[in-house]
mmCIF file of C-alpha atoms in Angstrom:
data_model
loop_
_atom_site.group_PDB
_atom_site.id
_atom_site.type_symbol
_atom_site.label_atom_id
_atom_site.label_comp_id
_atom_site.label_asym_id
_atom_site.label_seq_id
_atom_site.Cartn_x
_atom_site.Cartn_y
_atom_site.Cartn_z
ATOM 1 C CA MET A 1146 12.408 -17.955 71.856
ATOM 2 C CA MET A 1147 10.911 -20.617 72.154
ATOM 3 C CA GLY A 1148 10.540 -22.189 69.305
ATOM 4 C CA GLU A 1149 13.992 -21.074 67.488
ATOM 5 C CA GLU A 1150 15.847 -23.643 67.041
ATOM 6 C CA ALA A 1151 19.599 -24.010 68.674
ATOM 7 C CA ALA A 1152 22.182 -22.893 66.887
ATOM 8 C CA PRO A 1153 25.110 -25.509 65.742
ATOM 9 C CA VAL A 1154 27.913 -26.078 67.364
ATOM 10 C CA ILE A 1155 31.308 -26.093 64.314
ATOM 11 C CA PHE A 1156 34.237 -27.169 65.271
ATOM 12 C CA VAL A 1157 37.342 -25.171 63.879
ATOM 13 C CA ARG A 1158 40.254 -27.110 63.483
ATOM 14 C CA ARG A 1159 44.124 -25.336 61.999
ATOM 15 C CA ALA A 1160 44.644 -26.621 58.684
ATOM 16 C CA SER A 1161 47.882 -28.622 58.921
ATOM 17 C CA GLY A 1162 50.199 -28.332 55.601
ATOM 18 C CA LEU A 1163 49.769 -30.603 54.962
ATOM 19 C CA VAL A 1164 49.807 -31.233 50.752
ATOM 20 C CA ARG A 1165 48.710 -34.161 48.670
ATOM 21 C CA THR A 1166 51.410 -34.353 45.781
ATOM 22 C CA VAL A 1167 51.121 -37.662 44.221
ATOM 23 C CA GLY A 1168 49.720 -38.056 41.021
ATOM 24 C CA PRO A 1169 48.168 -40.899 38.487
ATOM 25 C CA PHE A 1170 51.418 -40.403 36.246
ATOM 26 C CA THR A 1171 53.855 -40.023 39.606
ATOM 27 C CA ALA A 1172 51.547 -43.065 41.203
ATOM 28 C CA PHE A 1173 52.124 -44.437 37.093
ATOM 29 C CA MET A 1174 56.292 -44.333 37.267
ATOM 30 C CA LEU A 1175 55.803 -45.731 41.123
ATOM 31 C CA VAL A 1176 54.317 -48.763 40.413
ATOM 32 C CA PHE A 1177 56.600 -48.767 36.562
ATOM 33 C CA THR A 1178 60.370 -48.224 38.020
ATOM 34 C CA HIS A 1179 59.499 -49.863 41.335
ATOM 35 C CA THR A 1180 58.438 -52.825 39.055
ATOM 36 C CA VAL A 1181 61.049 -52.523 35.865
ATOM 37 C CA GLY A 1182 64.811 -53.750 35.929
ATOM 38 C CA GLY A 1183 66.771 -56.526 36.454
ATOM 39 C CA GLY A 1184 63.734 -59.454 36.203
ATOM 40 C CA ILE A 1185 62.271 -59.129 33.051
ATOM 41 C CA HIS A 1186 65.607 -57.771 31.264
ATOM 42 C CA LYS A 1187 67.769 -60.557 33.325
ATOM 43 C CA LEU A 1188 65.446 -63.773 34.507
ATOM 44 C CA ALA A 1189 63.795 -63.535 31.833
ATOM 45 C CA VAL A 1190 66.547 -63.729 28.714
ATOM 46 C CA ILE A 1191 68.624 -66.615 31.094
ATOM 47 C CA ALA A 1192 65.064 -69.069 32.176
ATOM 48 C CA ALA A 1193 65.152 -71.127 28.788
ATOM 49 C CA TYR A 1194 69.010 -71.973 29.993
ATOM 50 C CA GLN A 1195 66.985 -72.778 33.382
ATOM 51 C CA HIS A 1196 64.097 -74.554 32.134
ATOM 52 C CA PRO A 1197 64.847 -76.441 29.634
ATOM 53 C CA GLY A 1198 61.899 -76.337 27.975
ATOM 54 C CA ALA A 1199 60.358 -73.496 28.830
ATOM 55 C CA PHE A 1200 58.313 -70.921 26.339
ATOM 56 C CA VAL A 1201 59.234 -67.546 28.372
ATOM 57 C CA PRO A 1202 56.618 -65.516 26.956
ATOM 58 C CA PHE A 1203 53.778 -68.027 28.246
ATOM 59 C CA SER A 1204 55.170 -67.785 31.702
ATOM 60 C CA PHE A 1205 54.913 -64.294 32.224
ATOM 61 C CA LEU A 1206 51.525 -64.291 30.304
ATOM 62 C CA VAL A 1207 50.066 -66.940 32.859
ATOM 63 C CA THR A 1208 51.244 -65.460 35.818
ATOM 64 C CA GLY A 1209 50.040 -61.595 34.591
ATOM 65 C CA ILE A 1210 46.778 -63.076 34.034
ATOM 66 C CA LEU A 1211 46.471 -65.399 37.398
ATOM 67 C CA ALA A 1212 47.870 -64.428 39.634
ATOM 68 C CA MET A 1213 48.898 -60.352 38.542
ATOM 69 C CA ILE A 1214 45.942 -59.094 37.450
ATOM 70 C CA PRO A 1215 43.252 -59.734 40.346
ATOM 71 C CA THR A 1216 45.603 -59.063 42.679
ATOM 72 C CA ALA A 1217 45.702 -55.373 41.601
ATOM 73 C CA LEU A 1218 41.865 -54.539 40.994
ATOM 74 C CA VAL A 1219 41.865 -55.557 44.916
ATOM 75 C CA TYR A 1220 44.796 -53.596 46.340
ATOM 76 C CA THR A 1221 43.523 -50.588 43.744
ATOM 77 C CA MET A 1222 40.210 -50.904 45.155
ATOM 78 C CA LEU A 1223 41.423 -51.557 49.071
ATOM 79 C CA GLY A 1224 43.613 -48.321 48.443
ATOM 80 C CA ALA A 1225 40.595 -46.453 47.448
ATOM 81 C CA MET A 1226 38.296 -48.100 50.103
ATOM 82 C CA MET A 1227 41.410 -46.557 52.623
ATOM 83 C CA PRO A 1228 43.410 -44.235 51.177
ATOM 84 C CA ARG A 1229 46.082 -44.712 53.970
ATOM 85 C CA THR A 1230 49.723 -44.540 53.300
ATOM 86 C CA GLY A 1231 51.104 -48.036 54.857
ATOM 87 C CA GLY A 1232 49.501 -50.343 51.533
ATOM 88 C CA ASP A 1233 48.157 -53.669 52.887
ATOM 89 C CA TYR A 1234 48.636 -52.985 56.120
ATOM 90 C CA ILE A 1235 46.261 -51.328 56.872
ATOM 91 C CA PHE A 1236 44.067 -52.971 54.936
ATOM 92 C CA ILE A 1237 45.115 -56.507 57.128
ATOM 93 C CA THR A 1238 45.136 -54.103 60.851
ATOM 94 C CA ARG A 1239 41.189 -53.308 60.271
ATOM 95 C CA GLY A 1240 39.921 -55.952 58.058
ATOM 96 C CA LEU A 1241 41.720 -59.613 59.744
ATOM 97 C CA SER A 1242 44.122 -58.757 63.080
ATOM 98 C CA PRO A 1243 46.533 -56.353 63.744
ATOM 99 C CA VAL A 1244 49.437 -59.280 63.957
ATOM 100 C CA LEU A 1245 48.826 -60.426 60.465
ATOM 101 C CA GLY A 1246 49.204 -56.506 59.488
ATOM 102 C CA PHE A 1247 51.812 -56.465 61.374
ATOM 103 C CA LEU A 1248 53.402 -59.720 60.084
ATOM 104 C CA ALA A 1249 52.379 -59.046 56.024
ATOM 105 C CA SER A 1250 54.052 -55.507 56.511
ATOM 106 C CA TRP A 1251 56.870 -56.714 57.843
ATOM 107 C CA GLY A 1252 57.574 -59.211 55.271
ATOM 108 C CA PHE A 1253 56.822 -57.111 52.516
ATOM 109 C CA TRP A 1254 59.998 -54.459 54.275
ATOM 110 C CA PHE A 1255 62.437 -57.901 53.820
ATOM 111 C CA THR A 1256 61.177 -58.962 50.248
ATOM 112 C CA GLU A 1257 62.303 -54.942 50.118
ATOM 113 C CA VAL A 1258 65.480 -55.429 51.474
ATOM 114 C CA LEU A 1259 66.058 -58.220 49.429
ATOM 115 C CA SER A 1260 65.153 -57.004 46.133
ATOM 116 C CA TYR A 1261 67.348 -53.207 46.355
ATOM 117 C CA GLY A 1262 70.440 -55.491 47.323
ATOM 118 C CA ILE A 1263 70.285 -58.634 44.307
ATOM 119 C CA ILE A 1264 68.745 -54.966 41.892
ATOM 120 C CA ALA A 1265 71.520 -53.322 42.960
ATOM 121 C CA TRP A 1266 74.121 -55.992 41.750
ATOM 122 C CA TYR A 1267 71.673 -56.894 38.639
ATOM 123 C CA SER A 1268 72.221 -53.868 36.946
ATOM 124 C CA ILE A 1269 76.046 -54.069 37.412
ATOM 125 C CA ASP A 1270 75.500 -56.483 34.576
ATOM 126 C CA PHE A 1271 74.013 -53.818 32.432
ATOM 127 C CA PHE A 1272 76.691 -51.527 32.568
ATOM 128 C CA VAL A 1273 79.375 -54.365 32.272
ATOM 129 C CA SER A 1274 77.863 -55.489 28.551
ATOM 130 C CA ALA A 1275 77.830 -51.965 27.644
ATOM 131 C CA ALA A 1276 80.828 -50.924 28.258
ATOM 132 C CA THR A 1277 82.391 -53.384 26.916
ATOM 133 C CA ALA A 1278 80.632 -53.259 23.248
ATOM 134 C CA ALA A 1279 81.478 -49.684 23.987
ATOM 135 C CA GLY A 1280 84.345 -51.049 24.459
ATOM 136 C CA ILE A 1281 84.927 -53.314 21.708
ATOM 137 C CA ALA A 1282 83.685 -50.810 19.317
ATOM 138 C CA LEU A 1283 86.000 -47.508 20.249
ATOM 139 C CA LYS A 1284 88.739 -49.742 20.235
ATOM 140 C CA ASP A 1285 89.040 -48.515 23.790
ATOM 141 C CA GLU A 1286 91.480 -50.197 25.983
ATOM 142 C CA GLY A 1287 90.649 -47.521 28.799
ATOM 143 C CA ILE A 1288 87.548 -48.408 28.963
ATOM 144 C CA LEU A 1289 87.201 -52.758 28.626
ATOM 145 C CA ALA A 1290 89.199 -52.448 31.766
ATOM 146 C CA THR A 1291 86.212 -49.919 33.638
ATOM 147 C CA ALA A 1292 84.276 -53.140 32.453
ATOM 148 C CA GLN A 1293 86.507 -55.425 33.536
ATOM 149 C CA TRP A 1294 86.955 -54.289 36.906
ATOM 150 C CA MET A 1295 82.882 -54.074 37.130
ATOM 151 C CA ALA A 1296 82.586 -57.178 36.019
ATOM 152 C CA SER A 1297 84.699 -58.136 39.450
ATOM 153 C CA THR A 1298 83.409 -58.893 42.941
ATOM 154 C CA GLU A 1299 84.803 -56.187 44.465
ATOM 155 C CA GLY A 1300 83.755 -53.547 41.644
ATOM 156 C CA HIS A 1301 79.663 -54.989 41.721
ATOM 157 C CA TRP A 1302 80.282 -54.667 46.030
ATOM 158 C CA ILE A 1303 81.402 -51.154 45.606
ATOM 159 C CA LEU A 1304 78.834 -50.087 42.977
ATOM 160 C CA GLY A 1305 75.957 -52.181 44.389
ATOM 161 C CA MET A 1306 76.846 -50.641 48.166
ATOM 162 C CA THR A 1307 77.009 -47.408 45.854
ATOM 163 C CA PHE A 1308 74.112 -47.164 44.115
ATOM 164 C CA VAL A 1309 71.683 -48.344 47.221
ATOM 165 C CA PHE A 1310 72.930 -45.479 49.511
ATOM 166 C CA VAL A 1311 72.995 -43.264 46.995
ATOM 167 C CA PHE A 1312 68.382 -43.452 45.433
ATOM 168 C CA GLY A 1313 68.235 -45.222 49.900
ATOM 169 C CA ALA A 1314 70.008 -41.479 50.160
ATOM 170 C CA ILE A 1315 67.200 -39.919 47.719
ATOM 171 C CA ALA A 1316 64.624 -41.292 49.562
ATOM 172 C CA LEU A 1317 64.880 -39.629 52.301
ATOM 173 C CA LEU A 1318 64.379 -36.190 50.143
ATOM 174 C CA GLY A 1319 60.746 -35.580 50.346
ATOM 175 C CA MET A 1320 58.055 -37.863 47.996
ATOM 176 C CA ARG A 1321 56.980 -34.671 46.569
ATOM 177 C CA ILE A 1322 61.630 -34.580 45.216
ATOM 178 C CA TYR A 1323 61.676 -38.257 45.109
ATOM 179 C CA GLY A 1324 58.574 -37.371 42.634
ATOM 180 C CA TRP A 1325 60.143 -35.901 40.976
ATOM 181 C CA ILE A 1326 63.417 -37.601 40.477
ATOM 182 C CA ILE A 1327 61.097 -40.990 39.472
ATOM 183 C CA ASN A 1328 59.438 -39.761 36.771
ATOM 184 C CA ILE A 1329 62.533 -38.609 35.500
ATOM 185 C CA LEU A 1330 63.714 -41.684 35.353
ATOM 186 C CA GLY A 1331 60.591 -43.009 34.736
ATOM 187 C CA VAL A 1332 60.253 -41.929 31.530
ATOM 188 C CA ILE A 1333 64.075 -42.603 30.915
ATOM 189 C CA ALA A 1334 63.923 -46.503 31.549
ATOM 190 C CA ILE A 1335 60.102 -46.053 29.297
ATOM 191 C CA LEU A 1336 62.253 -44.454 26.530
ATOM 192 C CA GLY A 1337 64.958 -47.664 26.736
ATOM 193 C CA CYS A 1338 62.064 -50.439 27.521
ATOM 194 C CA ILE A 1339 60.970 -48.463 24.054
ATOM 195 C CA SER A 1340 64.870 -48.961 22.065
ATOM 196 C CA ASN A 1341 64.493 -52.856 23.487
ATOM 197 C CA LEU A 1342 61.118 -53.492 21.032
ATOM 198 C CA PHE A 1343 62.093 -51.312 18.334
ATOM 199 C CA ILE A 1344 66.373 -52.621 17.541
ATOM 200 C CA LEU A 1345 64.598 -55.803 18.218
ATOM 201 C CA GLY A 1346 61.558 -55.290 15.226
ATOM 202 C CA VAL A 1347 64.001 -53.428 13.250
ATOM 203 C CA TRP A 1348 67.220 -55.309 12.966
ATOM 204 C CA GLY A 1349 66.496 -57.899 14.824
ATOM 205 C CA PHE A 1350 64.107 -60.197 12.273
ATOM 206 C CA ALA A 1351 66.380 -59.171 8.465
ATOM 207 C CA PRO A 1352 67.447 -62.165 7.657
ATOM 208 C CA GLY A 1353 71.250 -62.874 9.563
ATOM 209 C CA ALA A 1354 71.209 -59.489 11.692
ATOM 210 C CA THR A 1355 71.430 -60.469 15.321
ATOM 211 C CA VAL A 1356 74.548 -63.331 13.818
ATOM 212 C CA ALA A 1357 75.548 -60.610 11.674
ATOM 213 C CA GLY A 1358 75.359 -57.534 14.910
ATOM 214 C CA TRP A 1359 77.164 -60.029 17.438
ATOM 215 C CA ASP A 1360 80.706 -61.101 14.955
ATOM 216 C CA ARG A 1361 80.523 -56.570 14.607
ATOM 217 C CA ILE A 1362 81.462 -56.363 18.314
ATOM 218 C CA TYR A 1363 83.240 -59.847 18.864
ATOM 219 C CA GLY A 1364 84.710 -60.486 15.962
ATOM 220 C CA ALA A 1365 84.335 -62.131 12.681
ATOM 221 C CA GLY A 1366 82.285 -66.220 13.419
ATOM 222 C CA ALA A 1367 82.674 -65.564 17.022
ATOM 223 C CA TYR A 1368 78.649 -66.261 17.104
ATOM 224 C CA GLU A 1369 78.614 -69.201 15.430
ATOM 225 C CA LYS A 1370 81.994 -70.502 17.060
ATOM 226 C CA ILE A 1371 79.470 -71.370 20.339
ATOM 227 C CA VAL A 1372 76.807 -72.307 18.393
ATOM 228 C CA LYS A 1373 79.542 -75.039 16.838
ATOM 229 C CA LYS A 1374 80.592 -75.729 19.947
ATOM 230 C CA ALA A 1375 76.857 -76.678 21.497
ATOM 231 C CA PHE A 1376 76.771 -79.454 19.055
ATOM 232 C CA GLU A 1377 80.556 -80.900 19.527
ATOM 233 C CA LEU A 1378 79.367 -80.855 23.171
ATOM 234 C CA GLY A 1379 76.297 -82.604 22.233
ATOM 235 C CA ASP A 1380 74.536 -81.862 25.012
ATOM 236 C CA PRO A 1381 72.733 -78.271 24.788
ATOM 237 C CA PRO A 1382 70.988 -77.070 27.856
ATOM 238 C CA VAL A 1383 67.296 -77.130 25.532
ATOM 239 C CA ALA A 1384 64.653 -79.008 25.135
ATOM 240 C CA PRO A 1385 61.192 -79.044 22.969
ATOM 241 C CA PHE A 1386 58.697 -77.291 24.774
ATOM 242 C CA SER A 1387 56.992 -78.759 27.836
ATOM 243 C CA TRP A 1388 54.091 -76.752 30.345
ATOM 244 C CA GLU A 1389 55.776 -78.115 32.898
ATOM 245 C CA ALA A 1390 58.502 -75.952 32.367
ATOM 246 C CA THR A 1391 56.456 -72.793 31.660
ATOM 247 C CA MET A 1392 55.249 -72.575 35.269
ATOM 248 C CA SER A 1393 58.466 -73.357 36.024
ATOM 249 C CA ALA A 1394 60.073 -69.652 35.097
ATOM 250 C CA SER A 1395 56.929 -68.194 36.016
ATOM 251 C CA VAL A 1396 58.932 -68.772 39.695
ATOM 252 C CA GLY A 1397 61.056 -65.955 38.161
ATOM 253 C CA ALA A 1398 57.979 -64.185 36.458
ATOM 254 C CA ILE A 1399 56.456 -63.147 40.109
ATOM 255 C CA TRP A 1400 59.738 -61.544 41.053
ATOM 256 C CA ALA A 1401 59.879 -59.855 38.224
ATOM 257 C CA TYR A 1402 56.042 -58.392 38.573
ATOM 258 C CA ILE A 1403 56.880 -57.532 42.475
ATOM 259 C CA GLY A 1404 55.813 -53.884 42.485
ATOM 260 C CA ILE A 1405 52.188 -53.866 41.255
ATOM 261 C CA LEU A 1406 51.829 -52.582 44.263
ATOM 262 C CA SER A 1407 54.067 -49.558 45.048
ATOM 263 C CA ALA A 1408 50.984 -47.098 44.488
ATOM 264 C CA VAL A 1409 48.612 -48.240 47.132
ATOM 265 C CA PHE A 1410 52.230 -47.330 49.468
ATOM 266 C CA VAL A 1411 51.277 -44.200 49.463
ATOM 267 C CA GLY A 1412 48.113 -43.897 49.494
ATOM 268 C CA GLY A 1413 48.017 -41.233 51.844
ATOM 269 C CA GLU A 1414 49.934 -38.610 48.991
ATOM 270 C CA LEU A 1415 47.485 -39.679 46.072
ATOM 271 C CA LYS A 1416 44.868 -37.071 45.252
ATOM 272 C CA ALA A 1417 43.235 -38.838 43.965
ATOM 273 C CA PRO A 1418 43.348 -42.502 44.877
ATOM 274 C CA ALA A 1419 40.915 -44.836 42.900
ATOM 275 C CA ARG A 1420 41.738 -42.606 39.754
ATOM 276 C CA SER A 1421 45.288 -42.382 40.740
ATOM 277 C CA LEU A 1422 45.599 -46.199 42.003
ATOM 278 C CA PHE A 1423 43.291 -47.775 38.728
ATOM 279 C CA ILE A 1424 46.067 -46.370 36.722
ATOM 280 C CA ALA A 1425 48.870 -46.833 38.572
ATOM 281 C CA GLN A 1426 48.578 -50.599 39.967
ATOM 282 C CA VAL A 1427 45.495 -51.896 37.068
ATOM 283 C CA LEU A 1428 46.287 -50.250 33.673
ATOM 284 C CA GLY A 1429 50.865 -50.651 35.623
ATOM 285 C CA THR A 1430 49.766 -54.027 35.228
ATOM 286 C CA VAL A 1431 48.883 -55.159 31.616
ATOM 287 C CA ILE A 1432 51.227 -52.464 30.092
ATOM 288 C CA ILE A 1433 54.217 -53.904 32.863
ATOM 289 C CA MET A 1434 52.699 -57.584 31.759
ATOM 290 C CA LEU A 1435 52.577 -56.596 27.371
ATOM 291 C CA TYR A 1436 55.971 -55.851 27.657
ATOM 292 C CA TYR A 1437 57.029 -58.822 30.364
ATOM 293 C CA ILE A 1438 55.215 -60.707 26.934
ATOM 294 C CA ALA A 1439 56.996 -58.545 23.810
ATOM 295 C CA LEU A 1440 60.470 -58.588 25.579
ATOM 296 C CA PRO A 1441 61.051 -62.780 25.359
ATOM 297 C CA PHE A 1442 59.726 -63.053 22.498
ATOM 298 C CA MET A 1443 60.735 -61.270 20.641
ATOM 299 C CA VAL A 1444 64.733 -61.477 21.825
ATOM 300 C CA TYR A 1445 63.651 -65.723 21.746
ATOM 301 C CA THR A 1446 62.324 -65.483 17.985
ATOM 302 C CA VAL A 1447 65.868 -63.413 16.653
ATOM 303 C CA TRP A 1448 68.436 -65.004 17.743
ATOM 304 C CA VAL A 1449 68.522 -68.075 14.933
ATOM 305 C CA VAL A 1450 71.263 -70.524 14.179
ATOM 306 C CA PRO A 1451 73.449 -69.737 11.377
ATOM 307 C CA GLN A 1452 71.921 -71.471 8.444
ATOM 308 C CA ASP A 1453 75.923 -72.319 8.082
ATOM 309 C CA ILE A 1454 75.444 -74.522 11.015
ATOM 310 C CA LEU A 1455 72.081 -76.580 10.549
ATOM 311 C CA GLU A 1456 73.734 -77.414 7.382
ATOM 312 C CA ARG A 1457 76.195 -79.415 8.674
ATOM 313 C CA THR A 1458 76.529 -82.791 9.302
ATOM 314 C CA GLY A 1459 74.008 -83.620 12.214
ATOM 315 C CA ALA A 1460 72.162 -80.842 12.754
ATOM 316 C CA MET A 1461 69.194 -80.622 11.888
ATOM 317 C CA SER A 1462 68.751 -84.533 12.312
ATOM 318 C CA PHE A 1463 70.306 -83.990 16.003
ATOM 319 C CA LEU A 1464 67.254 -81.107 17.043
ATOM 320 C CA ARG A 1465 64.603 -83.207 14.828
ATOM 321 C CA SER A 1466 65.099 -86.143 16.968
ATOM 322 C CA ALA A 1467 64.395 -83.981 19.787
ATOM 323 C CA GLU A 1468 62.146 -82.088 18.478
ATOM 324 C CA ILE A 1469 64.155 -78.651 19.332
ATOM 325 C CA PRO A 1470 63.028 -76.238 16.978
ATOM 326 C CA PRO A 1471 66.325 -74.709 15.665
ATOM 327 C CA ASP A 1472 65.065 -70.737 17.340
ATOM 328 C CA ARG A 1473 65.734 -71.817 20.411
ATOM 329 C CA VAL A 1474 68.991 -73.943 20.721
ATOM 330 C CA TYR A 1475 71.060 -70.803 20.035
ATOM 331 C CA PHE A 1476 69.614 -68.899 21.916
ATOM 332 C CA ASN A 1477 70.252 -71.194 25.381
ATOM 333 C CA ALA A 1478 73.376 -72.337 23.410
ATOM 334 C CA LEU A 1479 75.251 -68.638 24.567
ATOM 335 C CA TYR A 1480 73.969 -68.773 27.598
ATOM 336 C CA PHE A 1481 75.440 -72.366 28.676
ATOM 337 C CA HIS A 1482 78.762 -71.304 27.145
ATOM 338 C CA VAL A 1483 79.931 -67.865 27.203
#
């Protein structure tokens, strides 16, 4: 009839069956496991040797506040507006140019390739240290021989390639299985990080605890011998505090933060993009930054020069003349001479 409105045309599309599998917890674990690793547990510890005069916690604090948190906020907002798998390729392609989007995405991919190999290589050093300590404590020659093999170039290549292939294969299993594995490994990693802070805080700050712990593993007087050697050489790699050295150490800090934007690259898999990205990338970056500040601060605080070394002729005068606090010289001496 003339007075009746025409019925709207409805197009029915068959459901694809695709399900978003990544919630806030898994998104956070993607960020945490992709970020926390060799960058903090290795680079932060050797930074004061590589950059004498640097106060390493400041390096991670400044880098986190000035660069990482703002970047995480921007990527979170863009990811919430365009929740598509592909990360910044989507943002840059649509907002600027497909060419720039490709270049940025390819650059990130190339960084990832290098990072996977570097971290695989770095990680073996942690197993070597653990196996060495275990072998000495248990007086087990087999464990010590295994540690020695792992420390060799051959051991690094074989184990490193194994790590890369195993975790590369896991990535091919699909997002659901990959997410479960990441969640499990992430919880283990977080427990390890908490253990680091707990051990340093409970035992490390006790007077003489670090010296006693070192000597229990490596033999009586081992700790003091390293410091004595540093003073004998007369030129240990230490210096008074310097902002220049601190900012130079932030180069390693930037590398250690790579991974805080991981969740945005699976934007199409996120159940609640805005909420998941905020928890994973913004809160995640803040949590990671706090750990990155606390760990080196506690590490550099608990390793001090033994009192009997300080009492020796010329020790304190050497430190005072160079304006070097005694808690800095020893840790650097360890890395320089071990």
